[in-house]
């Protein structure tokens, strides 16, 4: 009902960087808990990063120090900055938002090649 649209995925090299974007319509991200999940083939979906407010963030142990979740209230968009990419980061990445209801994006594929 309220779409979240991810963008920024593609094919990247080992050690490279990218920024995923999640643009929302019908809600204001500034008042929502937001998160990024990922799911690799044959594996469970896992929480990568989350943010209840822009300065209050949490990260999976595997990405601490390399990934950063952030928001632009003016653009109504949540970002995931991904640095020092590893092949293990290859997955479909999903944007998530929650207040009273929860919303999921359709996902964007990130492939990291050595």
Tab-separated table of C-alpha atoms in Angstrom, residues 38-45 90-92:
chain	number	residue	atom	x	y	z
A	38	UNK	CA	19.700	-8.861	3.162
A	39	UNK	CA	19.143	-12.401	1.958
A	40	UNK	CA	21.727	-14.473	0.113
A	41	UNK	CA	20.752	-17.568	-1.921
A	42	UNK	CA	20.019	-20.520	0.342
A	43	UNK	CA	20.368	-18.466	3.517
A	44	UNK	CA	18.058	-16.800	6.034
A	45	UNK	CA	17.190	-13.131	5.754
A	90	UNK	CA	26.391	-10.601	-2.246
A	91	UNK	CA	22.653	-10.706	-1.537
A	92	UNK	CA	19.303	-9.092	-2.223
